Amino acid sequence: MQLTGHITPESLMSLEAYTKWRKLHKPDIITHRKLRSVQLGEHVNLQFESETTIRYQIQEMLRIEKIFEEEGILDEIEAYAPLMPDGSNWKATMMLEYTDIHERKRELARLIGIEDRMFVEVEGHARVYAIADEDLDRENDEKTSAVHFVRFELTPVMCASVKAGAAVKVGCDHTNYPAHKVVEPDTLASLASDLK
């Protein structure tokens, strides 16, 4: 999978090429996803996206749906490419994970608005709160969704601090889910590579 900084139909593999590539490289993608995951408390998992994770997602959708015509390929790129960080931000898929269906229903009702209370804090700088669900609203008056898409927009000074080695904390200050965690060095190194 060649990273180009911009996903186009020409930069994606054919279904045949991807099927061969996938057999050899799926464990690498799983490792990359794990490296870019931050578990916040017991039930919130932030999967920070990258060009690698987004390319993989697009290729998987093309494979599963057997899409090979340009219009369909462009539709998949249009759906997923906005989730790729673009140099001044981190973008993540935020999952609220509850195995028990009754607990999940109860907690999703208690956690309305949680996506807006997620933050990153670069050492020496103010918190940056998530810009959530820019594509569509994922909650209603009764509950929030189990999946949200969040973007953390950083200033140039924050980006420079991260690249210079500043620590980063990820957190949530929702009344019903207060939690924070310092991002592990390996994960932070991967996230720093997203910044210009």
XYZ file of N, CA, C and O in Angstrom:
784
model
N 0.861 -1.173 0.000
C 0.000 0.000 0.000
C 0.900 1.227 0.000
O 1.650 1.445 0.941
N 0.833 1.985 -1.051
C 1.675 3.165 -1.208
C 0.969 4.392 -0.641
O -0.164 4.686 -1.002
N 1.655 5.101 0.259
C 1.102 6.320 0.829
C 1.518 7.502 -0.031
O 2.695 7.664 -0.344
N 0.547 8.322 -0.398
C 0.826 9.445 -1.295
C 0.413 10.786 -0.695
O 0.704 11.824 -1.258
N -0.308 10.752 0.427
C -0.799 11.988 1.023
C -2.142 12.428 0.470
O -2.781 13.319 1.009
N -2.582 11.789 -0.608
C -3.863 12.131 -1.228
C -4.417 10.868 -1.886
O -3.722 10.242 -2.691
N -5.626 10.500 -1.550
C -6.197 9.260 -2.076
C -6.984 9.557 -3.349
O -7.920 10.355 -3.335
N -6.572 8.915 -4.423
C -7.260 9.024 -5.709
C -7.541 7.608 -6.216
O -6.912 6.649 -5.749
N -8.455 7.459 -7.177
C -8.691 6.116 -7.732
C -7.407 5.480 -8.264
O -7.182 4.278 -8.080
N -6.534 6.295 -8.876
C -5.294 5.772 -9.452
C -4.316 5.286 -8.380
O -3.466 4.444 -8.660
N -4.431 5.840 -7.162
C -3.489 5.457 -6.104
C -3.961 4.229 -5.321
O -3.251 3.753 -4.439
N -5.146 3.725 -5.649
C -5.651 2.520 -4.989
C -5.276 1.285 -5.803
O -5.047 1.364 -7.008
N -5.235 0.145 -5.136
C -4.930 -1.112 -5.813
C -6.183 -1.669 -6.482
O -7.302 -1.427 -6.015
N -5.966 -2.430 -7.537
C -7.079 -3.159 -8.145
C -7.567 -4.194 -7.137
O -6.859 -4.533 -6.175
N -8.771 -4.709 -7.332
C -9.298 -5.727 -6.414
C -8.365 -6.929 -6.341
O -8.115 -7.468 -5.264
N -7.830 -7.377 -7.503
C -6.931 -8.541 -7.507
C -5.646 -8.257 -6.752
O -5.198 -9.063 -5.941
N -5.040 -7.094 -7.029
C -3.788 -6.733 -6.362
C -4.013 -6.585 -4.857
O -3.193 -7.037 -4.047
N -5.122 -5.964 -4.473
C -5.396 -5.773 -3.055
C -5.616 -7.110 -2.340
O -5.136 -7.302 -1.226
N -6.313 -8.035 -2.985
C -6.554 -9.349 -2.374
C -5.231 -10.039 -2.050
O -5.061 -10.603 -0.963
N -4.275 -9.962 -2.964
C -2.948 -10.562 -2.727
C -2.219 -9.806 -1.618
O -1.626 -10.407 -0.723
N -2.253 -8.479 -1.696
C -1.576 -7.645 -0.701
C -2.150 -7.899 0.691
O -1.405 -8.020 1.666
N -3.466 -8.002 0.774
C -4.178 -8.160 2.044
C -3.740 -9.419 2.793
O -3.575 -9.420 4.007
N -3.561 -10.510 2.051
C -3.144 -11.777 2.678
C -1.815 -11.626 3.409
O -1.614 -12.212 4.468
N -0.928 -10.845 2.832
C 0.401 -10.668 3.424
C 0.452 -9.590 4.502
O 1.246 -9.678 5.427
N -0.379 -8.559 4.376
C -0.204 -7.368 5.204
C -1.294 -7.089 6.235
O -1.173 -6.113 6.984
N -2.336 -7.903 6.295
C -3.396 -7.634 7.281
C -2.856 -7.551 8.714
O -3.248 -6.644 9.458
N -1.930 -8.435 9.127
C -1.384 -8.296 10.495
C -0.691 -6.955 10.727
O -0.756 -6.400 11.824
N -0.048 -6.403 9.683
C 0.604 -5.092 9.816
C -0.422 -3.995 10.073
O -0.183 -3.075 10.860
N -1.553 -4.083 9.384
C -2.619 -3.080 9.557
C -3.193 -3.176 10.970
O -3.434 -2.158 11.625
N -3.404 -4.396 11.452
C -3.927 -4.594 12.812
C -2.961 -3.983 13.829
O -3.376 -3.286 14.767
N -1.670 -4.210 13.643
C -0.648 -3.641 14.533
C -0.672 -2.110 14.470
O -0.598 -1.436 15.503
N -0.791 -1.559 13.260
C -0.846 -0.107 13.088
C -2.074 0.479 13.792
O -1.976 1.490 14.491
N -3.231 -0.167 13.626
C -4.457 0.303 14.288
C -4.300 0.267 15.811
O -4.705 1.196 16.505
N -3.715 -0.814 16.313
C -3.525 -0.955 17.760
C -2.599 0.145 18.288
O -2.855 0.730 19.341
N -1.542 0.432 17.533
C -0.594 1.482 17.918
C -1.302 2.827 18.033
O -0.978 3.638 18.898
N -2.294 3.072 17.184
C -2.964 4.370 17.113
C -4.275 4.397 17.904
O -5.098 5.280 17.698
N -4.459 3.441 18.803
C -5.657 3.407 19.648
C -5.327 3.897 21.051
O -4.285 3.547 21.607
N -6.234 4.684 21.605
C -6.108 5.122 22.994
C -7.385 4.711 23.709
O -8.481 5.147 23.355
N -7.236 3.839 24.700
C -8.365 3.386 25.510
C -8.507 4.357 26.667
O -7.584 4.533 27.461
N -9.657 5.010 26.737
C -9.900 6.008 27.767
C -10.916 5.435 28.745
O -12.097 5.309 28.414
N -10.434 5.053 29.922
C -11.311 4.370 30.862
C -11.677 2.995 30.305
O -11.013 2.469 29.413
N -12.747 2.425 30.826
C -13.142 1.079 30.409
C -13.908 1.037 29.105
O -13.917 0.026 28.417
N -14.574 2.135 28.729
C -15.563 2.032 27.665
C -15.379 2.946 26.462
O -16.153 2.848 25.512
N -14.388 3.818 26.471
C -14.183 4.706 25.318
C -12.873 4.328 24.634
O -11.816 4.296 25.267
N -12.967 4.031 23.345
C -11.790 3.721 22.553
C -11.696 4.743 21.422
O -12.636 4.893 20.652
N -10.576 5.455 21.378
C -10.315 6.397 20.299
C -9.344 5.751 19.324
O -8.210 5.423 19.694
N -9.799 5.535 18.104
C -8.970 4.979 17.041
C -8.537 6.137 16.147
O -9.334 6.626 15.350
N -7.306 6.615 16.331
C -6.813 7.730 15.545
C -6.510 7.259 14.132
O -5.758 6.305 13.925
N -7.124 7.933 13.178
C -7.009 7.527 11.779
C -5.725 8.087 11.166
O -5.150 9.057 11.646
N -5.306 7.442 10.089
C -4.128 7.860 9.336
C -4.395 7.543 7.871
O -5.406 6.907 7.535
N -3.499 7.957 7.021
C -3.674 7.588 5.616
C -3.709 6.062 5.471
O -4.508 5.523 4.703
N -2.894 5.364 6.232
C -2.875 3.896 6.166
C -4.235 3.310 6.549
O -4.755 2.445 5.841
N -4.823 3.769 7.671
C -6.104 3.183 8.108
C -7.223 3.533 7.139
O -8.101 2.707 6.875
N -7.199 4.744 6.582
C -8.256 5.157 5.655
C -8.113 4.437 4.315
O -9.105 3.967 3.750
N -6.900 4.318 3.804
C -6.692 3.545 2.561
C -7.179 2.114 2.746
O -7.842 1.549 1.878
N -6.817 1.535 3.890
C -7.241 0.154 4.169
C -8.767 0.066 4.198
O -9.357 -0.858 3.619
N -9.420 1.000 4.858
C -10.884 0.984 4.951
C -11.514 1.093 3.564
O -12.468 0.366 3.248
N -10.991 1.986 2.742
C -11.523 2.131 1.383
C -11.306 0.853 0.591
O -12.228 0.342 -0.059
N -10.102 0.308 0.656
C -9.822 -0.928 -0.085
C -10.715 -2.075 0.390
O -11.203 -2.867 -0.426
N -10.948 -2.134 1.717
C -11.825 -3.184 2.255
C -13.250 -3.038 1.723
O -13.886 -4.024 1.347
N -13.745 -1.799 1.703
C -15.104 -1.584 1.200
C -15.201 -1.948 -0.278
O -16.179 -2.570 -0.711
N -14.199 -1.584 -1.058
C -14.195 -1.939 -2.477
C -14.190 -3.455 -2.647
O -14.891 -4.002 -3.505
N -13.402 -4.139 -1.806
C -13.326 -5.606 -1.875
C -14.650 -6.252 -1.478
O -15.180 -7.105 -2.189
N -15.204 -5.824 -0.349
C -16.443 -6.428 0.163
C -17.598 -6.195 -0.797
O -18.384 -7.108 -1.074
N -17.697 -4.973 -1.314
C -18.808 -4.614 -2.212
C -18.515 -4.950 -3.678
O -19.362 -4.729 -4.541
N -17.282 -5.453 -3.927
C -16.848 -5.775 -5.301
C -17.031 -4.582 -6.248
O -17.574 -4.700 -7.346
N -16.560 -3.441 -5.784
C -16.668 -2.196 -6.559
C -15.400 -2.043 -7.391
O -14.289 -2.062 -6.861
N -15.562 -1.894 -8.695
C -14.410 -1.694 -9.567
C -14.629 -0.585 -10.590
O -13.720 -0.227 -11.330
N -15.827 -0.008 -10.611
C -16.095 1.086 -11.529
C -15.744 2.419 -10.864
O -15.916 2.586 -9.658
N -15.281 3.370 -11.678
C -14.747 4.616 -11.138
C -15.750 5.378 -10.268
O -15.388 5.894 -9.217
N -17.001 5.423 -10.665
C -17.991 6.162 -9.878
C -18.119 5.602 -8.463
O -18.150 6.340 -7.479
N -18.172 4.286 -8.347
C -18.255 3.643 -7.034
C -17.002 3.867 -6.210
O -17.073 4.087 -4.988
N -15.846 3.825 -6.871
C -14.577 4.069 -6.177
C -14.543 5.502 -5.643
O -14.174 5.738 -4.486
N -14.964 6.448 -6.467
C -15.005 7.846 -6.030
C -15.957 8.044 -4.856
O -15.669 8.831 -3.941
N -17.078 7.331 -4.856
C -18.027 7.418 -3.733
C -17.371 6.970 -2.429
O -17.559 7.597 -1.375
N -16.599 5.877 -2.487
C -15.923 5.382 -1.273
C -14.850 6.366 -0.812
O -14.713 6.624 0.388
N -14.108 6.909 -1.754
C -13.086 7.903 -1.392
C -13.755 9.108 -0.739
O -13.301 9.598 0.303
N -14.856 9.561 -1.318
C -15.574 10.721 -0.781
C -16.093 10.442 0.631
O -16.114 11.327 1.486
N -16.500 9.203 0.892
C -17.034 8.851 2.213
C -15.947 8.802 3.283
O -16.170 9.207 4.424
N -14.762 8.295 2.939
C -13.751 8.026 3.960
C -12.584 9.020 3.991
O -12.000 9.243 5.051
N -12.217 9.613 2.875
C -11.050 10.500 2.846
C -11.139 11.671 3.829
O -10.110 12.075 4.378
N -12.337 12.241 4.101
C -12.390 13.334 5.080
C -11.954 12.923 6.497
O -11.697 13.778 7.339
N -11.848 11.622 6.755
C -11.424 11.156 8.076
C -9.901 11.106 8.219
O -9.383 10.792 9.279
N -9.188 11.425 7.139
C -7.733 11.387 7.156
C -7.200 12.714 7.697
O -7.631 13.779 7.263
N -6.273 12.667 8.662
C -5.712 13.919 9.181
C -5.016 14.687 8.055
O -4.491 14.084 7.125
N -5.031 16.018 8.161
C -4.475 16.797 7.058
C -3.375 17.772 7.491
O -3.226 18.848 6.939
N -2.611 17.386 8.496
C -1.419 18.153 8.858
C -1.532 19.027 10.081
O -0.532 19.309 10.742
N -2.753 19.485 10.403
C -2.910 20.369 11.565
C -3.878 19.762 12.585
O -4.323 20.456 13.492
N -4.195 18.496 12.404
C -5.204 17.902 13.291
C -5.003 16.401 13.449
O -4.224 15.784 12.731
N -5.735 15.876 14.416
C -5.890 14.440 14.586
C -7.367 14.138 14.417
O -8.232 14.880 14.906
N -7.651 13.079 13.700
C -9.033 12.654 13.499
C -9.153 11.231 14.024
O -8.258 10.412 13.823
N -10.259 10.974 14.704
C -10.412 9.664 15.334
C -11.841 9.156 15.228
O -12.793 9.944 15.205
N -11.944 7.848 15.173
C -13.226 7.182 15.344
C -13.327 6.890 16.836
O -12.440 6.256 17.404
N -14.383 7.393 17.450
C -14.589 7.222 18.895
C -15.681 6.183 19.101
O -16.795 6.333 18.597
N -15.336 5.115 19.810
C -16.296 4.033 20.035
C -16.612 3.899 21.516
O -15.702 3.859 22.345
N -17.900 3.870 21.831
C -18.349 3.608 23.201
C -18.651 2.117 23.255
O -19.587 1.638 22.608
N -17.849 1.385 24.015
C -17.887 -0.074 23.969
C -18.463 -0.663 25.259
O -17.851 -0.550 26.327
N -19.627 -1.259 25.122
C -20.292 -1.962 26.228
C -20.747 -3.316 25.694
O -21.493 -3.375 24.719
N -20.306 -4.391 26.339
C -20.687 -5.721 25.851
C -22.119 -6.081 26.240
O -22.815 -6.738 25.476
N -22.554 -5.640 27.407
C -23.916 -5.944 27.855
C -24.905 -4.966 27.210
O -24.765 -3.750 27.350
N -25.881 -5.485 26.506
C -26.830 -4.661 25.749
C -27.640 -3.723 26.641
O -27.904 -2.570 26.289
N -27.992 -4.177 27.850
C -28.781 -3.341 28.768
C -27.927 -2.203 29.334
O -28.386 -1.063 29.445
N -26.675 -2.530 29.684
C -25.756 -1.489 30.164
C -25.498 -0.468 29.048
O -25.489 0.742 29.297
N -25.288 -0.954 27.811
C -25.051 -0.048 26.689
C -26.216 0.923 26.511
O -26.016 2.128 26.395
N -27.436 0.395 26.535
C -28.617 1.253 26.360
C -28.684 2.314 27.460
O -28.909 3.495 27.192
N -28.443 1.898 28.703
C -28.495 2.819 29.842
C -27.394 3.878 29.732
O -27.632 5.073 29.911
N -26.174 3.451 29.405
C -25.047 4.375 29.357
C -25.126 5.335 28.174
O -24.764 6.503 28.300
N -25.606 4.875 27.038
C -25.737 5.784 25.890
C -26.750 6.889 26.187
O -26.611 8.010 25.701
N -27.717 6.594 27.027
C -28.673 7.627 27.456
C -28.006 8.612 28.425
O -28.286 9.812 28.398
N -27.121 8.121 29.275
C -26.431 8.972 30.253
C -25.304 9.798 29.641
O -24.844 10.774 30.225
N -24.829 9.379 28.446
C -23.638 9.999 27.877
C -23.928 10.914 26.685
O -23.041 11.193 25.879
N -25.160 11.403 26.605
C -25.486 12.357 25.537
C -24.514 13.534 25.625
O -24.279 14.082 26.704
N -23.907 13.874 24.490
C -22.966 14.990 24.443
C -21.527 14.633 24.737
O -20.651 15.503 24.697
N -21.229 13.368 25.009
C -19.860 12.978 25.369
C -18.863 13.333 24.277
O -17.742 13.747 24.549
N -19.293 13.216 23.012
C -18.367 13.486 21.900
C -17.860 14.931 21.915
O -16.750 15.212 21.476
N -18.654 15.849 22.462
C -18.251 17.256 22.538
C -17.383 17.555 23.754
O -16.862 18.666 23.883
N -17.247 16.597 24.645
C -16.459 16.781 25.875
C -15.124 16.041 25.808
O -14.399 15.971 26.792
N -14.785 15.499 24.641
C -13.492 14.852 24.445
C -12.450 15.938 24.174
O -12.745 16.928 23.505
N -11.241 15.744 24.687
C -10.206 16.754 24.460
C -8.821 16.121 24.325
O -8.602 14.980 24.731
N -7.925 16.883 23.716
C -6.496 16.582 23.800
C -5.849 17.797 24.440
O -6.313 18.932 24.278
N -4.805 17.542 25.176
C -4.085 18.622 25.858
C -2.597 18.423 25.628
O -2.008 17.467 26.133
N -2.023 19.292 24.812
C -0.592 19.269 24.568
C 0.077 19.972 25.738
O -0.361 21.056 26.154
N 1.110 19.370 26.287
C 1.823 19.914 27.443
C 2.156 21.396 27.230
O 2.716 21.775 26.195
N 1.722 22.235 28.190
C 2.007 23.658 28.123
C 0.978 24.471 27.344
O 1.144 25.673 27.182
N -0.085 23.813 26.867
C -1.102 24.505 26.065
C -2.494 24.201 26.614
O -2.692 23.245 27.358
N -3.450 25.015 26.204
C -4.842 24.813 26.630
C -5.424 23.568 25.951
O -4.949 23.139 24.892
N -6.453 23.035 26.562
C -7.156 21.888 25.985
C -7.780 22.257 24.645
O -8.245 23.381 24.456
N -7.804 21.283 23.762
C -8.494 21.428 22.483
C -9.642 20.422 22.499
O -9.421 19.209 22.603
N -10.868 20.918 22.429
C -12.033 20.044 22.450
C -12.365 19.546 21.046
O -12.101 20.227 20.048
N -12.938 18.382 21.002
C -13.262 17.736 19.734
C -14.328 18.507 18.966
O -15.267 19.039 19.552
N -14.160 18.523 17.673
C -15.216 18.922 16.746
C -15.796 17.590 16.282
O -15.090 16.772 15.685
N -17.052 17.346 16.623
C -17.608 16.001 16.462
C -18.631 15.900 15.339
O -19.396 16.832 15.093
N -18.623 14.738 14.712
C -19.683 14.344 13.764
C -19.991 15.435 12.747
O -21.139 15.864 12.591
N -18.983 15.845 12.021
C -19.168 16.914 11.042
C -20.024 16.468 9.857
O -20.615 17.305 9.183
N -20.083 15.159 9.623
C -20.854 14.667 8.475
C -22.344 14.578 8.776
O -23.180 14.868 7.925
N -22.692 14.163 9.997
C -24.102 14.096 10.392
C -24.214 13.957 11.898
O -23.287 13.515 12.571
N -25.358 14.361 12.446
C -25.590 14.285 13.888
C -25.841 12.836 14.265
O -26.624 12.141 13.610
N -25.170 12.362 15.311
C -25.279 10.959 15.679
C -25.946 10.742 17.040
O -25.756 9.709 17.649
N -26.702 11.727 17.501
C -27.418 11.523 18.762
C -28.790 12.159 18.653
O -29.072 12.943 17.750
N -29.648 11.785 19.594
C -30.964 12.414 19.664
C -31.245 12.753 21.125
O -30.344 12.673 21.953
N -32.469 13.106 21.439
C -32.806 13.506 22.816
C -32.752 12.343 23.803
O -32.727 12.565 25.011
N -32.756 11.113 23.296
C -32.815 9.941 24.173
C -31.477 9.262 24.393
O -31.253 8.650 25.433
N -30.580 9.366 23.398
C -29.296 8.668 23.550
C -28.277 9.229 22.568
O -28.609 9.880 21.588
N -27.008 8.916 22.870
C -25.937 9.222 21.932
C -25.644 7.956 21.139
O -26.122 6.873 21.483
N -24.859 8.081 20.102
C -24.474 6.932 19.288
C -23.291 6.215 19.941
O -22.536 6.813 20.718
N -23.106 4.956 19.594
C -21.946 4.208 20.084
C -20.699 4.536 19.272
O -19.588 4.180 19.663
N -20.859 5.218 18.137
C -19.722 5.588 17.287
C -19.834 7.063 16.905
O -20.899 7.523 16.489
N -18.729 7.771 17.071
C -18.648 9.183 16.672
C -17.342 9.391 15.914
O -16.376 8.648 16.105
N -17.310 10.429 15.091
C -16.088 10.824 14.406
C -15.693 12.185 14.942
O -16.496 13.119 14.918
N -14.467 12.288 15.460
C -14.026 13.517 16.106
C -12.734 14.032 15.477
O -11.915 13.260 14.983
N -12.610 15.354 15.499
C -11.414 16.021 14.972
C -10.888 16.945 16.046
O -11.637 17.715 16.653
N -9.579 16.888 16.288
C -8.914 17.782 17.227
C -8.005 18.694 16.406
O -7.011 18.240 15.844
N -8.363 19.962 16.307
C -7.629 20.924 15.493
C -6.566 21.600 16.359
O -6.889 22.220 17.367
N -5.301 21.479 15.966
C -4.188 22.009 16.740
C -3.628 23.270 16.085
O -3.622 23.396 14.858
N -3.127 24.180 16.909
C -2.474 25.376 16.382
C -1.077 24.990 15.882
O -0.526 23.951 16.303
N -0.467 25.832 15.033
C 0.911 25.557 14.602
C 1.885 25.419 15.779
O 2.785 24.584 15.747
N 1.677 26.208 16.825
C 2.557 26.139 18.001
C 2.388 24.791 18.714
O 3.375 24.179 19.147
N 1.140 24.312 18.819
C 0.897 22.995 19.425
C 1.553 21.897 18.591
O 2.184 20.983 19.147
N 1.408 21.975 17.268
C 2.026 20.972 16.383
C 3.533 20.943 16.596
O 4.137 19.865 16.712
N 4.149 22.129 16.654
C 5.594 22.214 16.869
C 5.979 21.625 18.226
O 6.991 20.926 18.345
N 5.169 21.876 19.259
C 5.449 21.326 20.594
C 5.402 19.804 20.580
O 6.267 19.138 21.163
N 4.390 19.244 19.907
C 4.278 17.780 19.822
C 5.504 17.222 19.111
O 6.132 16.259 19.564
N 5.879 17.832 17.987
C 7.029 17.353 17.230
C 8.337 17.510 18.023
O 9.284 16.746 17.815
N 8.368 18.466 18.956
C 9.563 18.679 19.788
C 9.579 17.772 21.019
O 10.519 17.819 21.807
N 8.528 16.964 21.197
C 8.540 15.995 22.292
C 7.608 16.281 23.453
O 7.685 15.607 24.487
N 6.723 17.265 23.333
C 5.782 17.561 24.425
C 4.861 16.364 24.663
O 4.474 15.661 23.721
N 4.520 16.155 25.912
C 3.562 15.094 26.256
C 2.159 15.524 25.820
O 1.874 16.722 25.708
N 1.307 14.540 25.568
C -0.070 14.808 25.179
C -0.993 13.945 26.029
O -0.740 12.759 26.232
N -2.035 14.592 26.520
C -3.053 13.894 27.303
C -4.339 13.882 26.488
O -4.683 14.864 25.837
N -5.038 12.751 26.511
C -6.365 12.637 25.904
C -7.340 12.490 27.051
O -7.055 11.798 28.038
N -8.490 13.156 26.958
C -9.419 13.057 28.067
C -10.849 13.343 27.694
O -11.178 13.665 26.551
N -11.681 13.218 28.711
C -13.105 13.488 28.600
C -13.532 14.135 29.913
O -13.216 13.614 30.990
N -14.243 15.257 29.811
C -14.728 15.870 31.046
C -16.268 15.881 31.109
O -16.857 16.727 31.766
N -16.876 14.894 30.449
C -18.324 14.713 30.572
C -18.625 14.336 32.020
O -17.899 13.530 32.625
N -19.688 14.898 32.580
C -20.048 14.644 33.978
C -20.123 13.161 34.313
O -19.703 12.729 35.383
N -20.636 12.359 33.391
C -20.830 10.931 33.659
C -19.690 10.051 33.158
O -19.789 8.818 33.231
N -18.619 10.665 32.643
C -17.483 9.854 32.193
C -16.187 10.663 32.278
O -15.517 10.902 31.282
N -15.811 11.095 33.498
C -14.554 11.829 33.620
C -13.371 10.858 33.509
O -13.325 9.847 34.210
N -12.468 11.141 32.594
C -11.305 10.267 32.415
C -10.238 11.025 31.637
O -10.547 11.926 30.862
N -8.985 10.647 31.862
C -7.899 11.176 31.040
C -6.738 10.183 31.062
O -6.640 9.342 31.963
N -5.903 10.301 30.045
C -4.775 9.387 29.927
C -3.658 10.070 29.144
O -3.915 10.709 28.126
N -2.442 9.911 29.605
C -1.281 10.401 28.867
C -1.036 9.424 27.717
O -1.030 8.206 27.915
N -0.876 9.955 26.526
C -0.666 9.116 25.348
C 0.713 8.463 25.437
O 1.719 9.133 25.711
N 0.739 7.142 25.204
C 1.991 6.377 25.267
C 2.989 6.897 24.227
O 2.594 7.340 23.140
N 4.297 6.836 24.532
C 5.305 7.381 23.610
C 5.235 6.830 22.183
O 5.358 7.599 21.223
N 5.047 5.522 22.007
C 4.988 4.954 20.649
C 3.774 5.473 19.886
O 3.858 5.777 18.695
N 2.647 5.561 20.583
C 1.425 6.079 19.964
C 1.621 7.552 19.616
O 1.259 7.990 18.505
N 2.210 8.298 20.522
C 2.415 9.722 20.294
C 3.365 9.952 19.105
O 3.165 10.861 18.306
N 4.379 9.121 18.984
C 5.298 9.247 17.841
C 4.541 9.044 16.533
O 4.774 9.770 15.556
N 3.636 8.076 16.511
C 2.840 7.844 15.310
C 1.925 9.037 15.033
O 1.815 9.501 13.897
N 1.281 9.561 16.082
C 0.399 10.723 15.914
C 1.179 11.968 15.492
O 0.703 12.763 14.671
N 2.380 12.129 16.015
C 3.200 13.291 15.652
C 3.521 13.277 14.167
O 3.639 14.343 13.544
N 3.626 12.084 13.584
C 3.947 12.004 12.147
C 2.802 12.532 11.267
O 3.013 12.799 10.090
N 1.602 12.704 11.844
C 0.474 13.266 11.100
C 0.573 14.778 10.956
O -0.130 15.368 10.144
N 1.412 15.394 11.780
C 1.430 16.863 11.859
C 2.523 17.440 10.971
O 3.612 16.871 10.837
N 2.205 18.619 10.399
C 3.200 19.317 9.557
C 3.897 20.384 10.362
O 3.403 20.905 11.302
